[in-house]
Amino acid sequence: MPPIMQDFSNSVKLKYVKLGYQYLVNHILTLTLILIMAGILLEVIRLGPDELLKLWDSLHFDLVQILCSSFLIIFIATVYFMSKPRSIYLVDYACFKPPVTCRVPFSTFMEHSRLNLSNNPKSVEFQMRILERSGLGEETCLPPAIHYIPPNPTMEAARGEAELVIFSAMDSLFEKTGLKPKDIDILIVNCSLFSPTPSLSAMVINKYKLRSNIKSFNLSGMGCSAGLISIDLARDLLQVHPNSNAVVVSTEIITPNYYQGNERAMLLPNCLFRMGGAALLLSNRRSEHRRAKYRLVHVVRTHKGADDKAYRCVFEEEDKEGNVGISLSKDLMAIAGEALKSNITTIGPLVLPASEQLLFLFTLIGRKILNPKWKPYIPDFREAFEHFCIHAGGRAVIDELQKNLQLSAEHCEASRMTLHRFGNTSSSSLWYELGYIEAKGRMKKGDRVWQIAFGSGFKCNSAVWKCNRTITTTSDGPWADCIDNYPVHIPEVVKL
């Protein structure tokens, strides 16, 4: 009997073949330059010193030509450096940690649901099923007004929550960075669903007595991806205002938006959204280069609002009884997937190494010309980033992105643990995730971070950061008292 041929993938180490291919393509310019330099060196050795002296003597230098060449070089260098975008640094950030009095364990949440929805046991049962599969833990928090039976979502209570979250995060940021209120040149506050008059940005200005010439902005209605929209706005402003500091505050105020009706599509956010907020200091000052944690590399925004289904998949409206809530469409995950594809198409060429781009191009050409049934090649974004911060919108969101991007469990750990510990804190969740990675001591100098967020409208936004220095673990921050307990195993279903 002839010997059975070994499987090719086992006999030939395809892993090492791929690694060799990646190294060759990604360093092709360096390798080419080395070969050229080696050729020049061999030619110099072959000619010898006498021939080199003769060659030097044969060259004739004209003073006018030298001056013109020098001027041209200086002019090109000046134009290049003047047109080069300013570097934007994330000096530091601070996340709000809710007080223990706001904690809502599963038992408390379900007890309140039974009392508030006593006339509709099916809605109570639905919320219990969602909570069991949500991926949330026992330590998430809701604002004080939601702890009342029934909830008491007054304007005063909503302002109280906003002041607690935003001022706590701002105070922590001032303490960590040594920033003084008078040094803030730009202020951006984003909160999607709570937009009072005066605005939240005006509330911050009043509290800290900021300068009268400050450039302030208040973004609302832009969903969970508004934090990265604020980063994009801050980047654009810092490009035109030199030597400036920008503070970005991202939060979502839960108090006025807790749904008290019976529509299932509107009850879902009650089970997922929790208190949270973050304050960030961005700067274009060169003096901040050494102490800044990160440098902003790219921001890519994708908006699918031209499509009616995408526009309405996360929609604030009234139910039949007049209760206002956020309705989540069944098509949400499919729409999020399409938005992610569009975003990846844009960000891929900016961040992927040449080896991945060539493989994608060859596969695309092969499918068009040779065989349409070829499986499309999904670029390996693990070659472009060391860390991933996926918006902790829910277990299904994280699962879908892990599957589509072919990420490992460790790559999604920060997102899952943030969802477990703090719940869906909307636009600020990305910063809790980044804090988790730092608290674990995993962030090293040169590491690249990809933040991905989804928002109503429908939007998918990405930000790419490069770590400016190795970050040591600190004794403060939202993870300080619990990081040693994580990661934890999160079962598919938690029986209540």
Short mmCIF file of C-alpha atoms in Angstrom, two decimals:
data_model
loop_
_atom_site.label_atom_id
_atom_site.label_comp_id
_atom_site.label_asym_id
_atom_site.label_seq_id
_atom_site.Cartn_x
_atom_site.Cartn_y
_atom_site.Cartn_z
CA MET A 1 0.00 0.00 0.00
CA PRO A 2 1.53 3.36 -0.99
CA PRO A 3 2.25 5.70 1.87
CA ILE A 4 -0.42 8.30 2.53
CA MET A 5 0.82 11.76 1.58
CA GLN A 6 0.89 14.08 4.55
CA ASP A 7 -1.42 17.07 4.56
CA PHE A 8 0.32 19.94 2.81
CA SER A 9 -0.54 22.44 5.53
CA ASN A 10 1.14 20.16 8.07
CA SER A 11 4.22 19.19 6.04
CA VAL A 12 4.91 22.73 4.89
CA LYS A 13 4.59 25.23 7.65
CA LEU A 14 2.22 27.68 5.98
CA LYS A 15 2.38 29.91 9.03
CA TYR A 16 6.08 30.54 8.45
CA VAL A 17 5.54 30.91 4.70
CA LYS A 18 3.02 33.67 5.44
CA LEU A 19 5.36 35.31 7.94
CA GLY A 20 8.14 35.28 5.36
CA TYR A 21 5.83 36.76 2.74
CA GLN A 22 4.71 39.51 5.12
CA TYR A 23 8.28 40.38 6.08
CA LEU A 24 9.40 40.49 2.43
CA VAL A 25 6.55 42.70 1.22
CA ASN A 26 6.43 45.01 4.24
CA HIS A 27 10.20 45.63 4.09
CA ILE A 28 10.61 45.65 0.32
CA LEU A 29 11.85 49.27 0.23
CA THR A 30 14.40 48.63 2.98
CA LEU A 31 15.65 45.47 1.28
CA THR A 32 15.86 47.26 -2.08
CA LEU A 33 17.84 50.12 -0.52
CA ILE A 34 20.25 47.64 1.10
CA LEU A 35 20.83 45.94 -2.27
CA ILE A 36 21.46 49.29 -3.98
CA MET A 37 23.89 50.37 -1.25
CA ALA A 38 25.68 47.01 -1.48
CA GLY A 39 26.00 47.43 -5.27
CA ILE A 40 27.43 50.94 -4.86
CA LEU A 41 29.91 49.72 -2.25
CA LEU A 42 31.10 46.89 -4.50
CA GLU A 43 31.55 49.33 -7.40
CA VAL A 44 33.57 51.71 -5.19
CA ILE A 45 35.83 48.85 -4.09
CA ARG A 46 36.27 47.75 -7.70
CA LEU A 47 37.28 51.25 -8.91
CA GLY A 48 39.88 51.84 -6.22
CA PRO A 49 41.15 55.17 -4.81
CA ASP A 50 42.95 56.32 -7.99
CA GLU A 51 39.86 56.03 -10.17
CA LEU A 52 37.72 57.76 -7.53
CA LEU A 53 40.15 60.73 -7.42
CA LYS A 54 40.05 61.03 -11.21
CA LEU A 55 36.25 60.95 -11.12
CA TRP A 56 36.16 63.69 -8.46
CA ASP A 57 38.55 65.92 -10.42
CA SER A 58 36.42 65.56 -13.55
CA LEU A 59 33.41 67.10 -11.79
CA HIS A 60 32.99 70.87 -12.26
CA PHE A 61 30.90 72.79 -9.70
CA ASP A 62 29.38 76.14 -10.61
CA LEU A 63 28.67 78.54 -7.70
CA VAL A 64 25.33 79.64 -9.19
CA GLN A 65 24.22 76.05 -9.58
CA ILE A 66 25.18 75.26 -5.97
CA LEU A 67 23.25 78.30 -4.65
CA CYS A 68 20.17 77.52 -6.77
CA SER A 69 20.18 73.86 -5.68
CA SER A 70 20.55 74.85 -2.01
CA PHE A 71 17.70 77.36 -2.29
CA LEU A 72 15.46 74.77 -3.96
CA ILE A 73 16.17 72.21 -1.23
CA ILE A 74 15.45 74.77 1.52
CA PHE A 75 12.24 75.91 -0.23
CA ILE A 76 10.91 72.35 -0.63
CA ALA A 77 11.75 71.52 2.98
CA THR A 78 9.98 74.69 4.21
CA VAL A 79 6.84 73.96 2.17
CA TYR A 80 6.81 70.36 3.43
CA PHE A 81 7.09 71.26 7.11
CA MET A 82 4.58 74.12 6.85
CA SER A 83 1.97 71.94 5.10
CA LYS A 84 2.48 68.96 7.41
CA PRO A 85 -0.52 68.49 9.77
CA ARG A 86 0.08 69.27 13.41
CA SER A 87 0.49 66.27 15.70
CA ILE A 88 -2.49 65.86 18.04
CA TYR A 89 -1.71 64.30 21.41
CA LEU A 90 -3.98 62.69 23.97
CA VAL A 91 -2.26 63.93 27.10
CA ASP A 92 -4.49 61.93 29.48
CA TYR A 93 -8.10 61.11 30.22
CA ALA A 94 -10.32 60.33 33.20
CA CYS A 95 -13.37 58.09 33.50
CA PHE A 96 -16.23 58.60 35.95
CA LYS A 97 -16.67 55.87 38.52
CA PRO A 98 -20.26 55.77 39.82
CA PRO A 99 -20.76 55.69 43.60
CA VAL A 100 -21.65 52.35 45.13
CA THR A 101 -25.07 53.75 46.14
CA CYS A 102 -26.06 53.73 42.45
CA ARG A 103 -25.30 50.02 42.02
CA VAL A 104 -28.06 47.95 40.40
CA PRO A 105 -27.59 44.16 40.82
CA PHE A 106 -29.83 41.86 38.79
CA SER A 107 -32.15 41.22 41.71
CA THR A 108 -32.78 44.95 42.25
CA PHE A 109 -33.34 45.59 38.53
CA MET A 110 -35.86 42.76 38.23
CA GLU A 111 -37.66 43.70 41.44
CA HIS A 112 -38.12 47.26 40.18
CA SER A 113 -39.27 45.93 36.80
CA ARG A 114 -41.93 43.77 38.44
CA LEU A 115 -43.21 46.70 40.50
CA ASN A 116 -43.12 49.23 37.67
CA LEU A 117 -44.61 46.85 35.09
CA SER A 118 -46.98 44.95 37.37
CA ASN A 119 -49.74 45.11 34.73
CA ASN A 120 -47.58 43.49 32.06
CA PRO A 121 -45.74 40.36 33.25
CA LYS A 122 -44.69 39.53 29.68
CA SER A 123 -42.60 42.71 29.51
CA VAL A 124 -40.99 41.76 32.84
CA GLU A 125 -40.18 38.31 31.49
CA PHE A 126 -38.75 39.82 28.30
CA GLN A 127 -36.43 42.10 30.27
CA MET A 128 -35.30 39.16 32.38
CA ARG A 129 -34.38 37.16 29.26
CA ILE A 130 -32.45 40.09 27.85
CA LEU A 131 -30.61 40.68 31.12
CA GLU A 132 -29.68 36.99 31.38
CA ARG A 133 -27.97 37.14 27.98
CA SER A 134 -26.71 40.74 28.11
CA GLY A 135 -23.16 40.13 29.34
CA LEU A 136 -23.63 42.69 32.14
CA GLY A 137 -22.46 42.00 35.67
CA GLU A 138 -23.75 42.78 39.16
CA GLU A 139 -21.80 46.05 39.60
CA THR A 140 -23.36 48.30 36.93
CA CYS A 141 -25.03 51.53 38.05
CA LEU A 142 -28.11 53.61 37.29
CA PRO A 143 -28.70 57.23 38.41
CA PRO A 144 -30.58 57.93 41.67
CA ALA A 145 -33.82 59.00 39.95
CA ILE A 146 -34.21 55.54 38.38
CA HIS A 147 -34.00 53.89 41.83
CA TYR A 148 -37.38 55.39 42.79
CA ILE A 149 -40.54 53.34 42.36
CA PRO A 150 -41.82 54.54 39.99
CA PRO A 151 -38.78 56.33 38.49
CA ASN A 152 -38.68 60.11 38.90
CA PRO A 153 -37.11 61.48 35.70
CA THR A 154 -37.38 65.22 36.36
CA MET A 155 -35.29 67.93 34.74
CA GLU A 156 -33.71 68.66 38.12
CA ALA A 157 -32.73 65.00 38.54
CA ALA A 158 -31.29 64.89 35.00
CA ARG A 159 -29.19 68.00 35.65
CA GLY A 160 -28.07 66.44 38.93
CA GLU A 161 -26.85 63.32 37.12
CA ALA A 162 -25.08 65.44 34.47
CA GLU A 163 -23.30 67.48 37.14
CA LEU A 164 -22.26 64.37 39.07
CA VAL A 165 -20.84 62.57 36.03
CA ILE A 166 -19.27 65.47 34.15
CA PHE A 167 -17.84 67.39 37.11
CA SER A 168 -16.39 64.21 38.65
CA ALA A 169 -14.63 63.32 35.38
CA MET A 170 -13.40 66.90 34.90
CA ASP A 171 -12.05 67.14 38.47
CA SER A 172 -10.19 63.87 37.99
CA LEU A 173 -8.75 65.11 34.67
CA PHE A 174 -7.52 68.35 36.28
CA GLU A 175 -5.88 66.34 39.05
CA LYS A 176 -4.16 63.89 36.68
CA THR A 177 -2.86 66.44 34.18
CA GLY A 178 -2.28 69.53 36.32
CA LEU A 179 -4.41 71.45 33.80
CA LYS A 180 -5.89 74.73 34.97
CA PRO A 181 -9.33 75.85 33.76
CA LYS A 182 -7.89 79.03 32.22
CA ASP A 183 -5.61 76.89 30.02
CA ILE A 184 -8.55 75.32 28.14
CA ASP A 185 -8.90 76.81 24.66
CA ILE A 186 -11.52 74.45 23.20
CA LEU A 187 -14.36 72.62 24.97
CA ILE A 188 -16.51 69.92 23.33
CA VAL A 189 -19.28 68.10 25.22
CA ASN A 190 -21.25 65.28 23.62
CA CYS A 191 -24.43 63.81 25.10
CA SER A 192 -26.91 62.28 22.71
CA LEU A 193 -30.29 62.32 24.45
CA PHE A 194 -30.15 65.06 27.09
CA SER A 195 -29.84 68.53 25.58
CA PRO A 196 -31.00 71.19 28.08
CA THR A 197 -30.85 74.97 27.82
CA PRO A 198 -28.32 76.34 28.71
CA SER A 199 -26.25 73.55 27.18
CA LEU A 200 -24.05 71.09 29.03
CA SER A 201 -20.97 72.87 27.67
CA ALA A 202 -22.29 76.12 29.18
CA MET A 203 -22.78 74.25 32.47
CA VAL A 204 -19.08 73.28 32.43
CA ILE A 205 -18.02 76.84 31.58
CA ASN A 206 -20.08 78.19 34.45
CA LYS A 207 -18.78 75.63 36.96
CA TYR A 208 -15.07 76.15 36.22
CA LYS A 209 -15.28 79.84 35.20
CA LEU A 210 -13.61 79.22 31.85
CA ARG A 211 -12.35 82.05 29.66
CA SER A 212 -14.84 84.22 27.77
CA ASN A 213 -13.08 83.57 24.44
CA ILE A 214 -13.24 79.77 24.74
CA LYS A 215 -14.47 77.90 21.68
CA SER A 216 -17.24 75.67 23.02
CA PHE A 217 -19.40 73.07 21.26
CA ASN A 218 -22.29 70.88 22.42
CA LEU A 219 -23.07 67.78 20.32
CA SER A 220 -26.39 65.98 20.78
CA GLY A 221 -28.43 63.31 19.01
CA MET A 222 -25.37 61.58 17.52
CA GLY A 223 -25.56 58.29 19.42
CA CYS A 224 -22.89 56.09 20.92
CA SER A 225 -20.27 57.06 18.33
CA ALA A 226 -20.41 60.75 19.26
CA GLY A 227 -17.21 60.47 21.30
CA LEU A 228 -15.15 59.84 18.16
CA ILE A 229 -17.04 62.59 16.33
CA SER A 230 -15.92 64.93 19.14
CA ILE A 231 -12.34 63.72 18.67
CA ASP A 232 -12.60 64.47 14.94
CA LEU A 233 -13.97 67.95 15.63
CA ALA A 234 -11.23 68.62 18.19
CA ARG A 235 -8.58 67.46 15.70
CA ASP A 236 -9.86 69.85 13.02
CA LEU A 237 -9.95 72.76 15.47
CA LEU A 238 -6.44 72.02 16.76
CA GLN A 239 -5.14 72.03 13.18
CA VAL A 240 -6.12 75.70 12.77
CA HIS A 241 -5.49 76.92 16.32
CA PRO A 242 -1.81 76.46 17.21
CA ASN A 243 -0.51 75.93 20.74
CA SER A 244 -3.97 75.04 22.09
CA ASN A 245 -5.59 72.63 24.56
CA ALA A 246 -8.92 70.94 23.87
CA VAL A 247 -11.05 69.17 26.48
CA VAL A 248 -13.60 66.62 25.25
CA VAL A 249 -16.34 65.32 27.56
CA SER A 250 -18.31 62.24 26.48
CA THR A 251 -21.33 60.99 28.41
CA GLU A 252 -24.95 59.86 28.25
CA ILE A 253 -27.50 60.99 30.79
CA ILE A 254 -29.85 58.12 31.65
CA THR A 255 -32.37 59.87 33.93
CA PRO A 256 -34.75 61.46 31.37
CA ASN A 257 -34.49 58.56 28.91
CA TYR A 258 -35.54 55.55 30.99
CA TYR A 259 -38.47 54.03 29.13
CA GLN A 260 -41.57 53.29 31.23
CA GLY A 261 -43.82 51.65 28.64
CA ASN A 262 -44.35 48.10 27.37
CA GLU A 263 -42.91 48.10 23.82
CA ARG A 264 -40.21 45.42 23.67
CA ALA A 265 -38.06 47.26 21.13
CA MET A 266 -37.94 50.20 23.58
CA LEU A 267 -37.41 48.13 26.74
CA LEU A 268 -34.11 46.77 25.40
CA PRO A 269 -32.06 49.95 26.14
CA ASN A 270 -33.25 49.86 29.78
CA CYS A 271 -31.42 46.54 30.19
CA LEU A 272 -28.13 47.68 28.62
CA PHE A 273 -27.47 51.38 29.24
CA ARG A 274 -25.80 52.47 32.46
CA MET A 275 -24.13 55.53 34.02
CA GLY A 276 -20.75 56.61 32.69
CA GLY A 277 -18.67 59.46 31.32
CA ALA A 278 -15.13 60.45 30.39
CA ALA A 279 -13.10 63.65 30.06
CA LEU A 280 -10.06 63.91 27.76
CA LEU A 281 -7.28 66.43 27.28
CA LEU A 282 -6.06 66.82 23.68
CA SER A 283 -3.26 69.19 22.74
CA ASN A 284 -1.15 70.25 19.77
CA ARG A 285 1.55 71.79 21.96
CA ARG A 286 5.00 70.36 21.28
CA SER A 287 5.81 70.61 24.97
CA GLU A 288 3.19 67.89 25.64
CA HIS A 289 4.95 65.35 23.40
CA ARG A 290 6.94 63.70 26.20
CA ARG A 291 4.19 63.22 28.78
CA ALA A 292 1.27 62.56 26.40
CA LYS A 293 -0.04 59.00 26.41
CA TYR A 294 -1.08 58.75 22.78
CA ARG A 295 -0.80 60.44 19.39
CA LEU A 296 -3.85 60.59 17.13
CA VAL A 297 -3.10 58.92 13.78
CA HIS A 298 -6.43 58.62 11.93
CA VAL A 299 -10.14 59.29 12.34
CA VAL A 300 -12.49 57.68 9.79
CA ARG A 301 -16.22 58.38 9.82
CA THR A 302 -18.91 56.47 7.91
CA HIS A 303 -22.54 57.62 7.70
CA LYS A 304 -25.29 55.41 6.23
CA GLY A 305 -28.13 57.87 6.90
CA ALA A 306 -29.08 58.06 3.21
CA ASP A 307 -30.63 54.60 3.59
CA ASP A 308 -34.08 54.67 5.22
CA LYS A 309 -33.61 51.44 7.17
CA ALA A 310 -30.26 52.60 8.52
CA TYR A 311 -31.74 55.98 9.44
CA ARG A 312 -34.57 54.44 11.47
CA CYS A 313 -32.82 51.46 13.05
CA VAL A 314 -32.16 53.45 16.26
CA PHE A 315 -35.05 55.87 16.58
CA GLU A 316 -36.48 57.99 19.38
CA GLU A 317 -40.27 58.04 19.27
CA GLU A 318 -43.46 57.64 21.28
CA ASP A 319 -45.22 54.33 21.79
CA LYS A 320 -49.00 53.89 21.51
CA GLU A 321 -49.46 55.16 25.06
CA GLY A 322 -47.35 58.30 24.53
CA ASN A 323 -44.24 57.08 26.38
CA VAL A 324 -41.03 58.29 24.74
CA GLY A 325 -38.28 55.73 24.21
CA ILE A 326 -35.49 54.56 21.92
CA SER A 327 -36.64 51.89 19.50
CA LEU A 328 -34.01 49.38 18.32
CA SER A 329 -34.73 47.71 14.98
CA LYS A 330 -34.31 43.96 14.35
CA ASP A 331 -32.12 44.93 11.37
CA LEU A 332 -29.64 46.72 13.65
CA MET A 333 -26.85 44.14 13.48
CA ALA A 334 -27.13 43.74 9.68
CA ILE A 335 -26.98 47.52 9.23
CA ALA A 336 -24.05 47.76 11.64
CA GLY A 337 -22.25 45.11 9.57
CA GLU A 338 -22.72 47.12 6.37
CA ALA A 339 -21.52 50.30 8.06
CA LEU A 340 -18.47 48.43 9.38
CA LYS A 341 -17.63 47.17 5.87
CA SER A 342 -17.73 50.72 4.51
CA ASN A 343 -15.57 51.97 7.36
CA ILE A 344 -13.04 49.15 6.91
CA THR A 345 -12.83 49.88 3.18
CA THR A 346 -11.71 53.41 4.02
CA ILE A 347 -9.44 52.71 6.96
CA GLY A 348 -7.83 49.56 5.54
CA PRO A 349 -5.48 51.29 3.04
CA LEU A 350 -4.44 53.74 5.78
CA VAL A 351 -3.36 51.17 8.35
CA LEU A 352 -2.87 47.72 6.80
CA PRO A 353 0.65 46.60 5.88
CA ALA A 354 1.42 46.16 2.17
CA SER A 355 1.34 42.36 2.49
CA GLU A 356 -2.33 42.37 3.54
CA GLN A 357 -3.31 44.91 0.91
CA LEU A 358 -1.68 42.86 -1.86
CA LEU A 359 -3.39 39.65 -0.73
CA PHE A 360 -6.74 41.45 -0.71
CA LEU A 361 -6.05 42.91 -4.19
CA PHE A 362 -4.96 39.56 -5.69
CA THR A 363 -8.05 37.82 -4.26
CA LEU A 364 -10.31 40.55 -5.61
CA ILE A 365 -8.77 40.29 -9.08
CA GLY A 366 -9.00 36.48 -8.94
CA ARG A 367 -12.70 36.60 -8.09
CA LYS A 368 -13.39 39.07 -10.90
CA ILE A 369 -11.37 37.30 -13.62
CA LEU A 370 -10.81 33.64 -12.69
CA ASN A 371 -13.45 32.32 -10.30
CA PRO A 372 -16.29 34.35 -8.72
CA LYS A 373 -16.79 31.55 -6.15
CA TRP A 374 -13.42 32.20 -4.53
CA LYS A 375 -13.82 33.02 -0.87
CA PRO A 376 -13.16 36.76 -0.33
CA TYR A 377 -10.00 37.51 1.62
CA ILE A 378 -10.60 39.27 4.93
CA PRO A 379 -7.56 41.41 5.80
CA ASP A 380 -5.86 40.51 9.07
CA PHE A 381 -6.19 43.68 11.11
CA ARG A 382 -4.14 42.04 13.86
CA GLU A 383 -1.14 42.91 11.67
CA ALA A 384 -2.06 46.60 11.95
CA PHE A 385 -3.07 46.89 15.63
CA GLU A 386 -2.01 45.49 18.98
CA HIS A 387 -5.20 46.53 20.80
CA PHE A 388 -8.88 46.80 19.89
CA CYS A 389 -11.51 48.89 21.68
CA ILE A 390 -14.90 47.82 20.34
CA HIS A 391 -17.87 49.83 21.56
CA ALA A 392 -19.46 47.87 24.40
CA GLY A 393 -22.96 48.29 22.99
CA GLY A 394 -23.95 44.75 23.89
CA ARG A 395 -22.79 41.17 23.66
CA ALA A 396 -24.16 40.79 20.10
CA VAL A 397 -22.15 43.81 18.88
CA ILE A 398 -18.89 42.46 20.28
CA ASP A 399 -19.59 38.93 19.00
CA GLU A 400 -20.32 40.21 15.49
CA LEU A 401 -17.14 42.29 15.28
CA GLN A 402 -15.01 39.51 16.71
CA LYS A 403 -16.37 37.18 14.03
CA ASN A 404 -16.08 39.64 11.13
CA LEU A 405 -12.58 40.81 12.03
CA GLN A 406 -11.39 37.33 13.05
CA LEU A 407 -10.20 38.56 16.44
CA SER A 408 -9.10 36.42 19.36
CA ALA A 409 -10.79 36.36 22.76
CA GLU A 410 -7.92 38.44 24.18
CA HIS A 411 -8.44 41.17 21.58
CA CYS A 412 -12.08 41.52 22.70
CA GLU A 413 -11.37 41.12 26.41
CA ALA A 414 -11.36 44.84 27.21
CA SER A 415 -14.76 45.32 25.52
CA ARG A 416 -16.40 42.34 27.21
CA MET A 417 -15.06 43.20 30.65
CA THR A 418 -16.14 46.83 30.29
CA LEU A 419 -19.65 45.69 29.37
CA HIS A 420 -19.64 43.34 32.38
CA ARG A 421 -18.37 45.90 34.91
CA PHE A 422 -19.95 49.17 33.70
CA GLY A 423 -22.60 48.20 31.12
CA ASN A 424 -23.18 50.19 27.95
CA THR A 425 -22.02 53.69 28.88
CA SER A 426 -22.58 54.91 25.31
CA SER A 427 -19.87 57.17 23.84
CA SER A 428 -17.62 56.91 26.90
CA SER A 429 -17.31 53.09 26.80
CA LEU A 430 -14.21 53.24 24.57
CA TRP A 431 -12.29 55.05 27.31
CA TYR A 432 -13.23 52.51 29.98
CA GLU A 433 -11.89 49.85 27.59
CA LEU A 434 -8.64 51.74 27.05
CA GLY A 435 -8.39 52.13 30.83
CA TYR A 436 -8.77 48.36 31.21
CA ILE A 437 -5.85 47.68 28.84
CA GLU A 438 -3.69 50.19 30.73
CA ALA A 439 -4.70 48.82 34.13
CA LYS A 440 -3.59 45.35 32.96
CA GLY A 441 -0.16 46.79 32.08
CA ARG A 442 -0.43 45.80 28.42
CA MET A 443 0.09 49.19 26.75
CA LYS A 444 3.66 49.60 25.50
CA LYS A 445 5.36 52.38 23.58
CA GLY A 446 4.62 52.10 19.87
CA ASP A 447 1.47 49.99 20.32
CA ARG A 448 -1.40 50.87 17.99
CA VAL A 449 -5.01 51.05 19.17
CA TRP A 450 -8.15 50.84 17.04
CA GLN A 451 -11.32 52.31 18.55
CA ILE A 452 -14.58 51.36 16.79
CA ALA A 453 -17.98 52.81 17.68
CA PHE A 454 -21.51 52.67 16.26
CA GLY A 455 -24.21 55.30 16.59
CA SER A 456 -27.72 56.22 15.54
CA GLY A 457 -28.18 57.67 12.12
CA PHE A 458 -26.55 55.13 11.30
CA LYS A 459 -22.84 55.72 11.85
CA CYS A 460 -19.66 53.69 12.22
CA ASN A 461 -16.63 55.70 13.33
CA SER A 462 -13.03 54.69 13.91
CA ALA A 463 -10.03 56.29 15.59
CA VAL A 464 -6.46 55.05 15.47
CA TRP A 465 -3.99 55.98 18.23
CA LYS A 466 -0.31 55.25 18.67
CA CYS A 467 1.05 54.87 22.19
CA ASN A 468 3.59 57.58 22.91
CA ARG A 469 5.18 55.95 25.96
CA THR A 470 4.94 52.75 27.95
CA ILE A 471 2.09 53.27 30.42
CA THR A 472 2.52 52.04 33.96
CA THR A 473 -0.43 50.92 36.04
CA THR A 474 -1.76 53.51 38.49
CA SER A 475 -3.66 53.35 41.75
CA ASP A 476 -6.51 55.56 40.49
CA GLY A 477 -9.09 55.17 37.75
CA PRO A 478 -12.35 53.23 37.47
CA TRP A 479 -10.60 49.83 37.41
CA ALA A 480 -8.25 50.41 40.37
CA ASP A 481 -10.22 48.45 42.96
CA CYS A 482 -11.32 45.54 40.75
CA ILE A 483 -8.78 44.98 37.97
CA ASP A 484 -7.26 41.98 39.78
CA ASN A 485 -10.66 40.24 39.59
CA TYR A 486 -10.68 40.42 35.79
CA PRO A 487 -11.00 38.82 33.32
CA VAL A 488 -14.01 36.83 34.49
CA HIS A 489 -15.90 34.06 32.74
CA ILE A 490 -19.17 35.37 31.31
CA PRO A 491 -21.65 32.53 30.67
CA GLU A 492 -23.96 32.60 27.66
CA VAL A 493 -26.97 32.72 30.00
CA VAL A 494 -27.08 33.83 33.64
CA LYS A 495 -30.13 32.25 35.22
CA LEU A 496 -32.04 34.72 37.35
#
